[in-house]
XYZ file of C-alpha atoms in Angstrom:
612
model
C 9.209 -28.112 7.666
C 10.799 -31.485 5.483
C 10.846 -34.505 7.574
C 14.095 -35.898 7.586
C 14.186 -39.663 9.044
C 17.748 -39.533 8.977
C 18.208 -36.350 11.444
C 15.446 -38.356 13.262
C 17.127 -41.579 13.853
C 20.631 -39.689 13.914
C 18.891 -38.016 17.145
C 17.478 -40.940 18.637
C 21.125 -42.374 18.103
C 22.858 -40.512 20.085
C 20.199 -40.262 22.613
C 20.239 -43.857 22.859
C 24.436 -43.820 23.445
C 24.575 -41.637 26.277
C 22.397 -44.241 28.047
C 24.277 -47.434 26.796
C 26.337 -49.703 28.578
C 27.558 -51.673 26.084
C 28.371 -50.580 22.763
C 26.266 -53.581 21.434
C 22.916 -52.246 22.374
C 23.175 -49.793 20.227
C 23.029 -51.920 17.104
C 19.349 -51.504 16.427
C 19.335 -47.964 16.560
C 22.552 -47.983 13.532
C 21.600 -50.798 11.461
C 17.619 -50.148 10.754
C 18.287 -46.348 9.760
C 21.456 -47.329 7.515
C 19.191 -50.064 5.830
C 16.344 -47.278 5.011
C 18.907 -45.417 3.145
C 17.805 -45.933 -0.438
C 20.206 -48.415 -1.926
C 21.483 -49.669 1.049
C 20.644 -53.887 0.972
C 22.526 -55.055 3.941
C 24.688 -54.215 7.297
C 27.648 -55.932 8.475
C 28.897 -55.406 11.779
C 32.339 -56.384 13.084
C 34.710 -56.251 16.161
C 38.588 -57.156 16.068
C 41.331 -57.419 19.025
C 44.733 -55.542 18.097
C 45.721 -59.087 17.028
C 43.530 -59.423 14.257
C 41.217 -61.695 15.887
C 37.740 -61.425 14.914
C 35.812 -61.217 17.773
C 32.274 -61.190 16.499
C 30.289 -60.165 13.772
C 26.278 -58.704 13.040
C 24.501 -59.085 9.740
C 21.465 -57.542 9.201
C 19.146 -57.404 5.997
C 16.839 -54.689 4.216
C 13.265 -55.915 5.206
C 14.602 -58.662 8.165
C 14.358 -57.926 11.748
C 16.470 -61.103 12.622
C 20.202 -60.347 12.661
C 22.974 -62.697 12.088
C 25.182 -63.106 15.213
C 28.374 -65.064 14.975
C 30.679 -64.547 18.412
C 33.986 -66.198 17.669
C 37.879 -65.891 18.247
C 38.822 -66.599 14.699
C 42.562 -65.646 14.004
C 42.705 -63.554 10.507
C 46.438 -62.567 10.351
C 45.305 -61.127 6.767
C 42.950 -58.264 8.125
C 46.052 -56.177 9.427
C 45.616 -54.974 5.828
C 42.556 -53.057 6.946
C 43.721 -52.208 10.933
C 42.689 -48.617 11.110
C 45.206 -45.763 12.335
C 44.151 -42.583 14.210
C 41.270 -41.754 12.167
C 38.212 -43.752 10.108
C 38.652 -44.732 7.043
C 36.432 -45.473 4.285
C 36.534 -48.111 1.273
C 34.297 -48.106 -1.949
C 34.978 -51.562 -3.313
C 33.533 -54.293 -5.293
C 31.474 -57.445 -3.202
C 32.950 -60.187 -6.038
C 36.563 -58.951 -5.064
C 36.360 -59.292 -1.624
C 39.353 -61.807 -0.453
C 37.651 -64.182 2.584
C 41.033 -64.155 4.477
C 40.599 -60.590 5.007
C 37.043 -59.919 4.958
C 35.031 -62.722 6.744
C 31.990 -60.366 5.826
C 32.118 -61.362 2.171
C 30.111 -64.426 2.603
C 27.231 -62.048 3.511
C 28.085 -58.902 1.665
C 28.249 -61.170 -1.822
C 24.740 -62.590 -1.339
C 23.232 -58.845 -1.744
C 22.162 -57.348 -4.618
C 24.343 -54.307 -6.186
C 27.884 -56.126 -5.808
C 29.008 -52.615 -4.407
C 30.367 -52.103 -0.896
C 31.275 -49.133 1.639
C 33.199 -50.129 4.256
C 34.333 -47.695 7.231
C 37.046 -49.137 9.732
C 37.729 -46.861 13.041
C 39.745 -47.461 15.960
C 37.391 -48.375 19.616
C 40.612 -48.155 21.789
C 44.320 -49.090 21.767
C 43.561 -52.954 21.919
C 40.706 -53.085 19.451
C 39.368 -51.747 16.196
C 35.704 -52.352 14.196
C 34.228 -52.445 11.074
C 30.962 -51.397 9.424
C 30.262 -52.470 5.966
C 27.379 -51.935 3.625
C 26.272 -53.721 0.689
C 24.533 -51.147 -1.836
C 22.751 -51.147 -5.460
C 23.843 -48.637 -8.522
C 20.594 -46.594 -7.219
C 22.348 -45.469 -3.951
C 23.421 -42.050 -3.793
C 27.094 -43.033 -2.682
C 28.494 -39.872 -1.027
C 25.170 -39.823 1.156
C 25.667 -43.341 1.967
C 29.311 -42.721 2.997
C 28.042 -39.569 4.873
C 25.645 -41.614 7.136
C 27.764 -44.048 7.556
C 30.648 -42.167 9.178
C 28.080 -40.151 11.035
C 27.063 -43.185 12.793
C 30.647 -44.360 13.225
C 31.474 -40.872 15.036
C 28.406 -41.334 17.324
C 29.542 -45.855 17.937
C 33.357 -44.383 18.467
C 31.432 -41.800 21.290
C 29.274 -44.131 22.642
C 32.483 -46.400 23.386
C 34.860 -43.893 24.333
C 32.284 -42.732 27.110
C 31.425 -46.295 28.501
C 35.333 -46.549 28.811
C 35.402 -43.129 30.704
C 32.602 -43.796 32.996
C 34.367 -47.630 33.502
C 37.612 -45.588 34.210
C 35.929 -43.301 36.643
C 33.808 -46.216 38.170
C 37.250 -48.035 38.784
C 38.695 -45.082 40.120
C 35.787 -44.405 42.630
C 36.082 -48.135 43.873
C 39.700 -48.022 43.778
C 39.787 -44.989 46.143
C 37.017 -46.171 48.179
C 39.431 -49.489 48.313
C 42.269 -47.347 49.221
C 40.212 -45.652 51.947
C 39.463 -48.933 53.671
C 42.498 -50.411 53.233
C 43.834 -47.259 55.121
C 41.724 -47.433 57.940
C 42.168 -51.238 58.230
C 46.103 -50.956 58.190
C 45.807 -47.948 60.440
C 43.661 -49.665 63.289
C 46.294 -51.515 64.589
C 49.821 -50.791 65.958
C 51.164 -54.619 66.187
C 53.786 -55.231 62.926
C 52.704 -58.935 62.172
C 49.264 -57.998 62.229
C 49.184 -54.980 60.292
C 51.317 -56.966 57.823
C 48.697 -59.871 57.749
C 45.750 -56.671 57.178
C 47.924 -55.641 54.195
C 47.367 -59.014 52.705
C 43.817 -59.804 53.334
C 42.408 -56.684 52.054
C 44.364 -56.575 49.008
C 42.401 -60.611 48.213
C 40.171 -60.799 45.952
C 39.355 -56.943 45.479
C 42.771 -56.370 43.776
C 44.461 -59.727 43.319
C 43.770 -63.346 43.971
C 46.673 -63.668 45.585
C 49.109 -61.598 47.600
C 52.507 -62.475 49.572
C 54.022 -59.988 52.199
C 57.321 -59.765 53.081
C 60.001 -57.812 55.188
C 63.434 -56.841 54.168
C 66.351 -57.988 56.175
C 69.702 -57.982 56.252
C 70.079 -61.606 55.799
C 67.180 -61.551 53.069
C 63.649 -60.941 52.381
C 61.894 -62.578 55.599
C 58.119 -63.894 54.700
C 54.723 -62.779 57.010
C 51.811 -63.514 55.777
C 50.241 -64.885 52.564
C 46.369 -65.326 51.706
C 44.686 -66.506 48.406
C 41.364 -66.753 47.199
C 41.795 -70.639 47.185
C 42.614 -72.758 50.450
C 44.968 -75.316 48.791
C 46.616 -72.634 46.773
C 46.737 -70.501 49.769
C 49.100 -73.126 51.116
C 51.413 -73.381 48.211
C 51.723 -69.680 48.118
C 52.723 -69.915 51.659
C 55.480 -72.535 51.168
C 56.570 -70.556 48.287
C 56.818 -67.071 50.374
C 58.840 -69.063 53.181
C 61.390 -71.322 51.180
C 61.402 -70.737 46.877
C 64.734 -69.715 46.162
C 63.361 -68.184 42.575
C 61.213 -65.741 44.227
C 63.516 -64.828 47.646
C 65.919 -64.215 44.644
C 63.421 -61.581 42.442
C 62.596 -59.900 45.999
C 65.964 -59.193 46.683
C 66.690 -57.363 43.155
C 64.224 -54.837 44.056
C 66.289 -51.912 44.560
C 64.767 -48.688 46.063
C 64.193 -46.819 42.980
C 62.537 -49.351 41.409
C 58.467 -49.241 40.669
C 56.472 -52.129 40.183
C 57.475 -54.840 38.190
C 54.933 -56.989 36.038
C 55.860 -60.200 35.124
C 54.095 -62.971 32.493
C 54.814 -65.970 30.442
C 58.228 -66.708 29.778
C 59.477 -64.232 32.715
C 57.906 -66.830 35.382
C 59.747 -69.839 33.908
C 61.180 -71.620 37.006
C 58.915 -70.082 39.518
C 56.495 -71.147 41.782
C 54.071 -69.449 39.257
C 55.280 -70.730 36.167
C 51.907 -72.300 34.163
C 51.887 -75.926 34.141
C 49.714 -76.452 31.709
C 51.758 -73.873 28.966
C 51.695 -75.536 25.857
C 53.474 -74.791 22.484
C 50.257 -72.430 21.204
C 50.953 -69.271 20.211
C 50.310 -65.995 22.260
C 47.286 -65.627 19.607
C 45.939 -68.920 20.561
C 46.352 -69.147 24.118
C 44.608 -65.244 24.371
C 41.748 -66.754 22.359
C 41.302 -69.409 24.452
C 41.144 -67.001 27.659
C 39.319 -64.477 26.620
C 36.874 -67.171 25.247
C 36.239 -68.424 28.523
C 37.850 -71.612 27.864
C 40.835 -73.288 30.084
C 42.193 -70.829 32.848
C 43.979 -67.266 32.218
C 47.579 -66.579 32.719
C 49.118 -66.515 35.828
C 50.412 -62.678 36.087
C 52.956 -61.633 39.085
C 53.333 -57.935 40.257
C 55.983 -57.212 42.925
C 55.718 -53.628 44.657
C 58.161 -51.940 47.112
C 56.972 -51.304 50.229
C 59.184 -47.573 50.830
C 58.407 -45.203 53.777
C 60.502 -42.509 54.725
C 63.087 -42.884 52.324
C 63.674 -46.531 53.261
C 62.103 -50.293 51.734
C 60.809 -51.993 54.249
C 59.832 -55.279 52.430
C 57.940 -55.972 49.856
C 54.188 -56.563 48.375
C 53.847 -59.828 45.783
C 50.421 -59.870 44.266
C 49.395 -63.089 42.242
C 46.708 -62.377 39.467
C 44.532 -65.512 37.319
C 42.199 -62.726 35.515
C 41.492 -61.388 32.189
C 43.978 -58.653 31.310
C 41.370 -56.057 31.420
C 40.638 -56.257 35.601
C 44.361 -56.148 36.432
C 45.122 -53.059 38.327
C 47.851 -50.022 36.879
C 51.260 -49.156 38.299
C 49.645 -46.095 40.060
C 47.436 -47.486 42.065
C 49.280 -50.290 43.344
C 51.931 -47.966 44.206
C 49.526 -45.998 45.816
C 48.299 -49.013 48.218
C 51.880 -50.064 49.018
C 53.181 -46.535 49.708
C 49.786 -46.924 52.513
C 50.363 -50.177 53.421
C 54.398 -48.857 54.189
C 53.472 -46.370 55.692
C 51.428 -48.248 58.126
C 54.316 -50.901 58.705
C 56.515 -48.425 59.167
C 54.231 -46.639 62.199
C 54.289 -50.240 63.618
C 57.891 -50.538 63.389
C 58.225 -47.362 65.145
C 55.829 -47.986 67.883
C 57.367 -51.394 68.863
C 60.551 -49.347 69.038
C 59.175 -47.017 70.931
C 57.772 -48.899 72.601
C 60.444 -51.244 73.723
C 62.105 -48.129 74.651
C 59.754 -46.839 76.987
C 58.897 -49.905 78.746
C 63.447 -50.322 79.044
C 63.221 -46.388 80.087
C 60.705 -46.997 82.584
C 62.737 -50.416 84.035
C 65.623 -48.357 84.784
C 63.704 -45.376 86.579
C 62.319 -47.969 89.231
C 63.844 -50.514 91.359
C 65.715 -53.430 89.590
C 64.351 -55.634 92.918
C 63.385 -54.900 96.474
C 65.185 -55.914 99.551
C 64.852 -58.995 100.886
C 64.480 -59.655 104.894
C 63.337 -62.223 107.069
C 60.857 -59.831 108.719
C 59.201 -58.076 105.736
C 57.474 -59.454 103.080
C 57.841 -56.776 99.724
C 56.250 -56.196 96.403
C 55.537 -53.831 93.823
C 53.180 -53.752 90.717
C 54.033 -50.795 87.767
C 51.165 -50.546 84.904
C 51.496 -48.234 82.324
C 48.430 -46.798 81.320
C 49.060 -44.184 78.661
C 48.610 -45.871 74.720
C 50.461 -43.920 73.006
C 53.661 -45.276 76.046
C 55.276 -42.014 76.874
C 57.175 -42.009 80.163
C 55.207 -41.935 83.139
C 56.550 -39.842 86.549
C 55.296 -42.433 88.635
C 57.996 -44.090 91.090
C 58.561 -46.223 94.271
C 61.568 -47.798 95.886
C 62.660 -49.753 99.082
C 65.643 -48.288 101.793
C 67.946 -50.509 104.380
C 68.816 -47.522 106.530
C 71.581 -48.233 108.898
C 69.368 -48.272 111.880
C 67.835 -51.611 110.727
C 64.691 -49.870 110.256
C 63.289 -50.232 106.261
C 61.947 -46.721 104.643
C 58.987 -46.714 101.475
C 59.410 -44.388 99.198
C 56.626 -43.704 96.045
C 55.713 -40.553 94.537
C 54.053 -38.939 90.950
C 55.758 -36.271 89.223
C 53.180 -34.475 87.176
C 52.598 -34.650 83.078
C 54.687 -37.370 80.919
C 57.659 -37.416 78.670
C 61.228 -37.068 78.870
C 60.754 -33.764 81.210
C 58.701 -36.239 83.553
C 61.573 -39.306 83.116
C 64.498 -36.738 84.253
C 62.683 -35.590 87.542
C 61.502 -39.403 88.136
C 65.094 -40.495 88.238
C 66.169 -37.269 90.085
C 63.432 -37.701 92.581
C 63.802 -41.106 93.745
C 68.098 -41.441 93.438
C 67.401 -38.170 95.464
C 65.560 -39.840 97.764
C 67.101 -43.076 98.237
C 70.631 -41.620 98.855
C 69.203 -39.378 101.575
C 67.686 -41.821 102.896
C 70.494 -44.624 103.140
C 72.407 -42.496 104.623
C 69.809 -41.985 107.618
C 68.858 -38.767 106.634
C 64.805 -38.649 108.309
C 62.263 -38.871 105.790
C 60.773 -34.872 106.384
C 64.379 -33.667 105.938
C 65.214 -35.611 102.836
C 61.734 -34.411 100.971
C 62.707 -30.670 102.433
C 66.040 -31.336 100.637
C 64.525 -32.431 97.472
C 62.201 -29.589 97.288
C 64.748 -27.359 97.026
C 66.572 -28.980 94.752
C 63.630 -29.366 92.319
C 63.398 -25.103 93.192
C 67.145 -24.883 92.209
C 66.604 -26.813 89.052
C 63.837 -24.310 88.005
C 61.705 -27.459 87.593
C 58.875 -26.524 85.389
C 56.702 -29.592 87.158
C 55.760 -30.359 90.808
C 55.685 -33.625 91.968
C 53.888 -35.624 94.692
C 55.631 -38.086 97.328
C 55.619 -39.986 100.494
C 58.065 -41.599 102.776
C 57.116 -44.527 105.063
C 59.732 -45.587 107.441
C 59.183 -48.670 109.221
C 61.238 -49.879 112.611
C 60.703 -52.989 114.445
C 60.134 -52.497 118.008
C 61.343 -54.782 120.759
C 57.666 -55.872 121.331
C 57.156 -57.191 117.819
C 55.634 -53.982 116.427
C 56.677 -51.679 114.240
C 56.810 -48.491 114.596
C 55.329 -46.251 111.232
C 56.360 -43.297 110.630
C 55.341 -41.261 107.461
C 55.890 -38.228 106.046
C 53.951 -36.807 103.053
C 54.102 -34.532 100.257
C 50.700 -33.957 98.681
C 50.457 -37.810 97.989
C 47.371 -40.014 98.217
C 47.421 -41.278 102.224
C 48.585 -44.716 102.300
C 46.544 -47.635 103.575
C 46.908 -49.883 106.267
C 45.058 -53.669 106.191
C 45.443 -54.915 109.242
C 45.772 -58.782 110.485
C 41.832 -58.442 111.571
C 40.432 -57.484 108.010
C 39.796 -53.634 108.969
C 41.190 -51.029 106.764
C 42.651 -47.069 108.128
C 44.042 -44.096 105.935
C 47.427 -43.085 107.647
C 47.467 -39.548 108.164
C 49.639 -37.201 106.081
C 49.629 -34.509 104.793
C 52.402 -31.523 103.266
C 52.770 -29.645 100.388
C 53.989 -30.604 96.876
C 57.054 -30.504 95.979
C 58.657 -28.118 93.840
C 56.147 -24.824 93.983
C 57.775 -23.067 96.912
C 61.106 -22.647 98.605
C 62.075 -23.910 102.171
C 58.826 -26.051 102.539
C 59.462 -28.235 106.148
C 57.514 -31.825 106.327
C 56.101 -33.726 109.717
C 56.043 -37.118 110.296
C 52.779 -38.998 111.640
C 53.070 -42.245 114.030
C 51.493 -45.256 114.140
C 52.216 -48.856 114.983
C 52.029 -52.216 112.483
C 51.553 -55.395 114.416
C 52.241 -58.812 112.496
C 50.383 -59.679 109.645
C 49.396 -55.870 109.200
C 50.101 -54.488 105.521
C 51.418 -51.292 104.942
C 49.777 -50.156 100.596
C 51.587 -47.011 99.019
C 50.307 -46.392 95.684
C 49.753 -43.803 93.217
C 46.769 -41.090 92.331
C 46.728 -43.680 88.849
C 44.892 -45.940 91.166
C 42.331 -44.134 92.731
C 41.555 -42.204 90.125
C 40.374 -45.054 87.636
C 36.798 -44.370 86.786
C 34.007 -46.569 85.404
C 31.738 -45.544 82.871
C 29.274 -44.753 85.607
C 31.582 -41.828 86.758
C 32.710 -43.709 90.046
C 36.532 -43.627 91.179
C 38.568 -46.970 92.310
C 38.851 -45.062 95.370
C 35.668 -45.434 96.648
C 35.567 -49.037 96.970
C 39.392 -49.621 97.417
C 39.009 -50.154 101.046
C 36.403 -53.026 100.217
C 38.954 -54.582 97.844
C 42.012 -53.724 100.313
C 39.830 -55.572 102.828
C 39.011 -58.910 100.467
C 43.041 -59.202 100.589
C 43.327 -60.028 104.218
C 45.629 -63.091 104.898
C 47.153 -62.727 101.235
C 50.864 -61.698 100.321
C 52.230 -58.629 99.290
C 52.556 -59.491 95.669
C 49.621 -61.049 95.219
C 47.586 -57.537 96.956
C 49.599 -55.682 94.825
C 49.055 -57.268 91.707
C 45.493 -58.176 92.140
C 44.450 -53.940 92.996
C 46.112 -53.267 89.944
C 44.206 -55.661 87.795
C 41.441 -54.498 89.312
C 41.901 -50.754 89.119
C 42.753 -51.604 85.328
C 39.313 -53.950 84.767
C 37.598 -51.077 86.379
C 38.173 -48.157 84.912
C 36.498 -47.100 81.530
C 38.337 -43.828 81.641
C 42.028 -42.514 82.788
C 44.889 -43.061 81.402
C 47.469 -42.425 84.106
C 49.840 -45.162 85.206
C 49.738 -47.547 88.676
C 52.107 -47.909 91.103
C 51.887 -49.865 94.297
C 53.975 -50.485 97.060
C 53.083 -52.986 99.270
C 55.109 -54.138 102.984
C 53.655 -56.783 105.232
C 54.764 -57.086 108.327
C 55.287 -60.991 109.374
C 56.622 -60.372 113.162
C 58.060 -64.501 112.359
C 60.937 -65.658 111.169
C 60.320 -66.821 107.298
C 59.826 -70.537 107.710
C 56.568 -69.882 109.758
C 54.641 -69.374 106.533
C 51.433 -66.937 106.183
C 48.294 -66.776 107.313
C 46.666 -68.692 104.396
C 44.499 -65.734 102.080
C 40.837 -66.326 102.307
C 40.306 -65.913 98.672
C 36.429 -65.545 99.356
C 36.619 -62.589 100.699
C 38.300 -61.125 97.526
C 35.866 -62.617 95.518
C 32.863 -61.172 97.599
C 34.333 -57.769 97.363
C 34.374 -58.110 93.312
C 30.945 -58.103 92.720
């Protein structure tokens, strides 16, 4: 078998660009083979910008092992002459003709012996373009010379093309992985103003150093949040988001078929972003200078739509002071602003909703309770569902025309509209009834069959105190229950009773009748009506509120309606690490005293005590 060093090196060549990073490294393994080619007295090297800028050149002699680097941004407007196209192409010319403003190599290629030269020029990439030159004697075999020397030109243009492909794919791994954070980030949270302030922190410095959010309006793009890698420009990038006219203008051009728009240079004149330091240089120069490291690199602006659902919901201003090269593409800043839309837009919808609910909800209870000189009343309404569909929970307070005052609260099962429309039948069913003295057992007989008449697909739970002052000073309690948590009476001494009920839900069979139990209230006792939402709060431990409600009923003694009321709620609400249902109370004190007597004052130690 013949030994052929080329094959050999030709081998190791390509062996050695699968594994480079840079296309630089793999200078030893091209030049030292060319340069054993008989003939062959020197290697020039060179790499050019699409703007004929020389960005650095290699020489390297027969017999030397000490190259000749020279890294510059020299501007040679003559070289366009040699600007390859698509494919390589290869000169055979002579050293002494060589004209300097087009070949800076001649300096190096003339000192050789041989006064010949093959030159091949081949494309890296759309923005740049190289050269590899060889100085050779009358003894060199020329069309093996030219052979070798576009052989290793195929394996340099490989080696480059697949350290830009694994660049592209490590951009697009990080720019998904990006895309999956920011996702997760906007996602997490359901408040508009802090969603949109997410949008702009994650975007800085990852894809911008700078980024501006804002919302459309009908009066005009309205700013929310700004951040920058800086502190001091941070600021200015706020004032400009609130009050430039310049950029409320561009924001307002962006229609809604519109992509995103890039603008540079001349395009910022009269912004906030304009360069104040632009001088009269030429593009040429002033690219030199940044891609040299020296002075700062242009200010670049990209403004993105923020579109969800068919509709623009504000826009996403990005501010960039980076080399060309690590500014991100159209797609995926389209990409993050269709996700960062799409997770305004879920926060517009959910304060929407919201609002609507919680307006829903006010207009299914009580606007106020009576007021009377004998009763002290309160309520307390928590909504414990996230994701704020209607509860069925409801309570409401009754002047019946005997002077006596009837409590009405009850739970209609499962959420949702369905739940909202038996609510409001339930209680308006109830409270009509009951105004016009109908007895508390009749009026839940009456709405059970109307909830069996209305096919109701749910059941419902509900209980009617009715309360009458006795000549004595007493009251006289009378309640009547169907399927609903017993209510609780604190009474003036600290002790705590269930009142007895009992009855069957309402809605699951026809002609259901209801008894009333009766007990007496003396002054200062309280009367609590509340919800299954209360009792059935759990802690992590597996433990229900309703266990040591009593406990906390008891630590109440002395205190007024609204503040028992709004203090078991807070507590059932602190307590629970599961349950989602809502709370309603319903709290009456009886005072006996005519309302400039005042309260017993609460013992507020006794609610502490029961705390812990």
């Amino acid at each position: 078998m013949v030994d052929d060093p080329w094959s050999s090196a030709l081998h190791r060549l390509w062996q050695a660009a699968s594994r480079a990073e840079e296309v630089a490294a793999l200078a030893d393994d091209v030049y030292a083979p060319l340069l054993a080619t008989s003939g062959v007295h020197r290697v020039v090297g060179t790499r050019w910008d699409g703007r004929q800028v020389l960005r650095y050149m290699r020489a390297l002699s027969a017999g030397s092992d000490t190259p000749v680097i020279v890294a510059t941004t020299r501007s040679m407007p003559g070289a366009a002459v040699r600007e390859p196209g698509g494919e390589p192409v290869v000169d055979r010319l002579e050293a002494a003709g060589l004209d300097d403003a087009v070949w800076p190599e001649a300096e190096f290629l003339r000192e050789a012996p041989g006064g010949s030269v093959v030159s091949c020029t081949f494309r890296l990439d759309q923005r740049g373009w190289a050269a590899l030159t060889l100085a050779v004697d009358a003894s060199a075999d020329l069309a093996a010379v030219e052979s070798r020397l576009t052989q290793a030109v195929d394996v340099i243009v490989a080696c480059h093309t697949g350290i830009l492909q694994r660049g592209r794919e490590a951009r697009r791994g990080a720019d998904d992985a990006l895309l999956a954070e920011a996702s997760l980030q906007m996602d997490s949270s359901l408040d508009v103003e802090d969603t949109l302030r997410r949008v702009a922190r994650i975007a800085v410095p990852a894809v911008a150093d700078g980024a501006l959010v804002h919302l459309a309006r009908g009066e005009g793009p309205e700013f929310v949040a700004a951040t920058h890698v800086a502190v001091q420009q941070q600021r200015a990038l706020e004032a400009a988001g609130r009050d430039d006219p310049w950029l409320a203008a561009l924001l307002a051009r962006r229609g809604e078929d519109e992509d995103t728009v890039f603008l540079s240079g001349a395009a910022l004149d009269g912004s906030p972003f304009a360069d104040p330091t632009a001088t009269t240089a030429t593009d040429a120069d002033a690219t030199d200078a940044d891609d040299a490291g020296e002075g700062h690199h242009p200010t670049v602006v990209s403004v993105s739509p923020l579109r969800a659902r068919g509709r623009v919901l504000g826009t996403i201003t990005f501010v960039y002071q980076r080399p060309e090269a690590r500014l991100p593409d159209s797609a995926f800043l389209r990409s993050l602003a269709t996700r960062a839309a799409l997770a305004i837009d879920n926060a517009l919808l959910y304060e929407l909703r919201r609002t609507a609910v919680l307006s829903l909800q006010e207009h299914l209870l009580p606007s106020q309770l009576p007021v009377t000189d004998r009763w002290d009343l309160s309520a307390s309404y928590a909504v414990g569902d996230p994701m704020l569909d209607v509860g069925g929970d409801f309570y409401d307070a009754v002047l019946r025309p005997d002077g006596s005052i009837a409590l009405l609260i009850g739970d209609v099962c499962g959420r949702g509209a369905e739940a909202a429309a038996l609510t409001g039948l339930a209680r308006h069913t109830l409270r009509t009834l009951l105004e016009e003295g109908t007895d508390a057992g009749t009026a839940l007989s009456r709405l059970n069959r109307a909830l069996r008449q209305e096919r109701a697909s749910r059941f419902l739970t509900a209980v009617v105190a009715t309360l009458a002052p006795q000549a004595d000073g007493t009251v006289l309690l009378s309640t009547c229950s169907a399927g609903h948590p017993p209510p609780l009476v604190l009474r003036g001494n600290g002790t705590v009773s269930e009142v007895l009920s009992g009855g069957l839900l309402l809605g699951v069979l026809d002609d259901v009748s209801y008894e009333s139990h009766q007990e007496r209230l003396t002054p200062d006792d309280t009367l609590v009506l509340f919800t299954d939402g209360l009792t059935e709060s759990r802690e992590a431990g597996g433990t229900f509120f309703e266990s040591v409600l009593p406990a906390r009923l008891a630590a109440l003694r002395g205190s007024d309606a609204a503040h028992i009321a709004e203090s078991l709620a807070r507590q059932a609400r602190a307590f629970r690490d599961s349950g989602q249902d809502d709370i309603a109370l319903l709290v009456a004190r009886w005072t006996g005293l005519p309302p400039d007597s005042g309260l017993l004052p609460p013992d507020h130690r006794l609610e502490q005590a029961a705390l812990r």
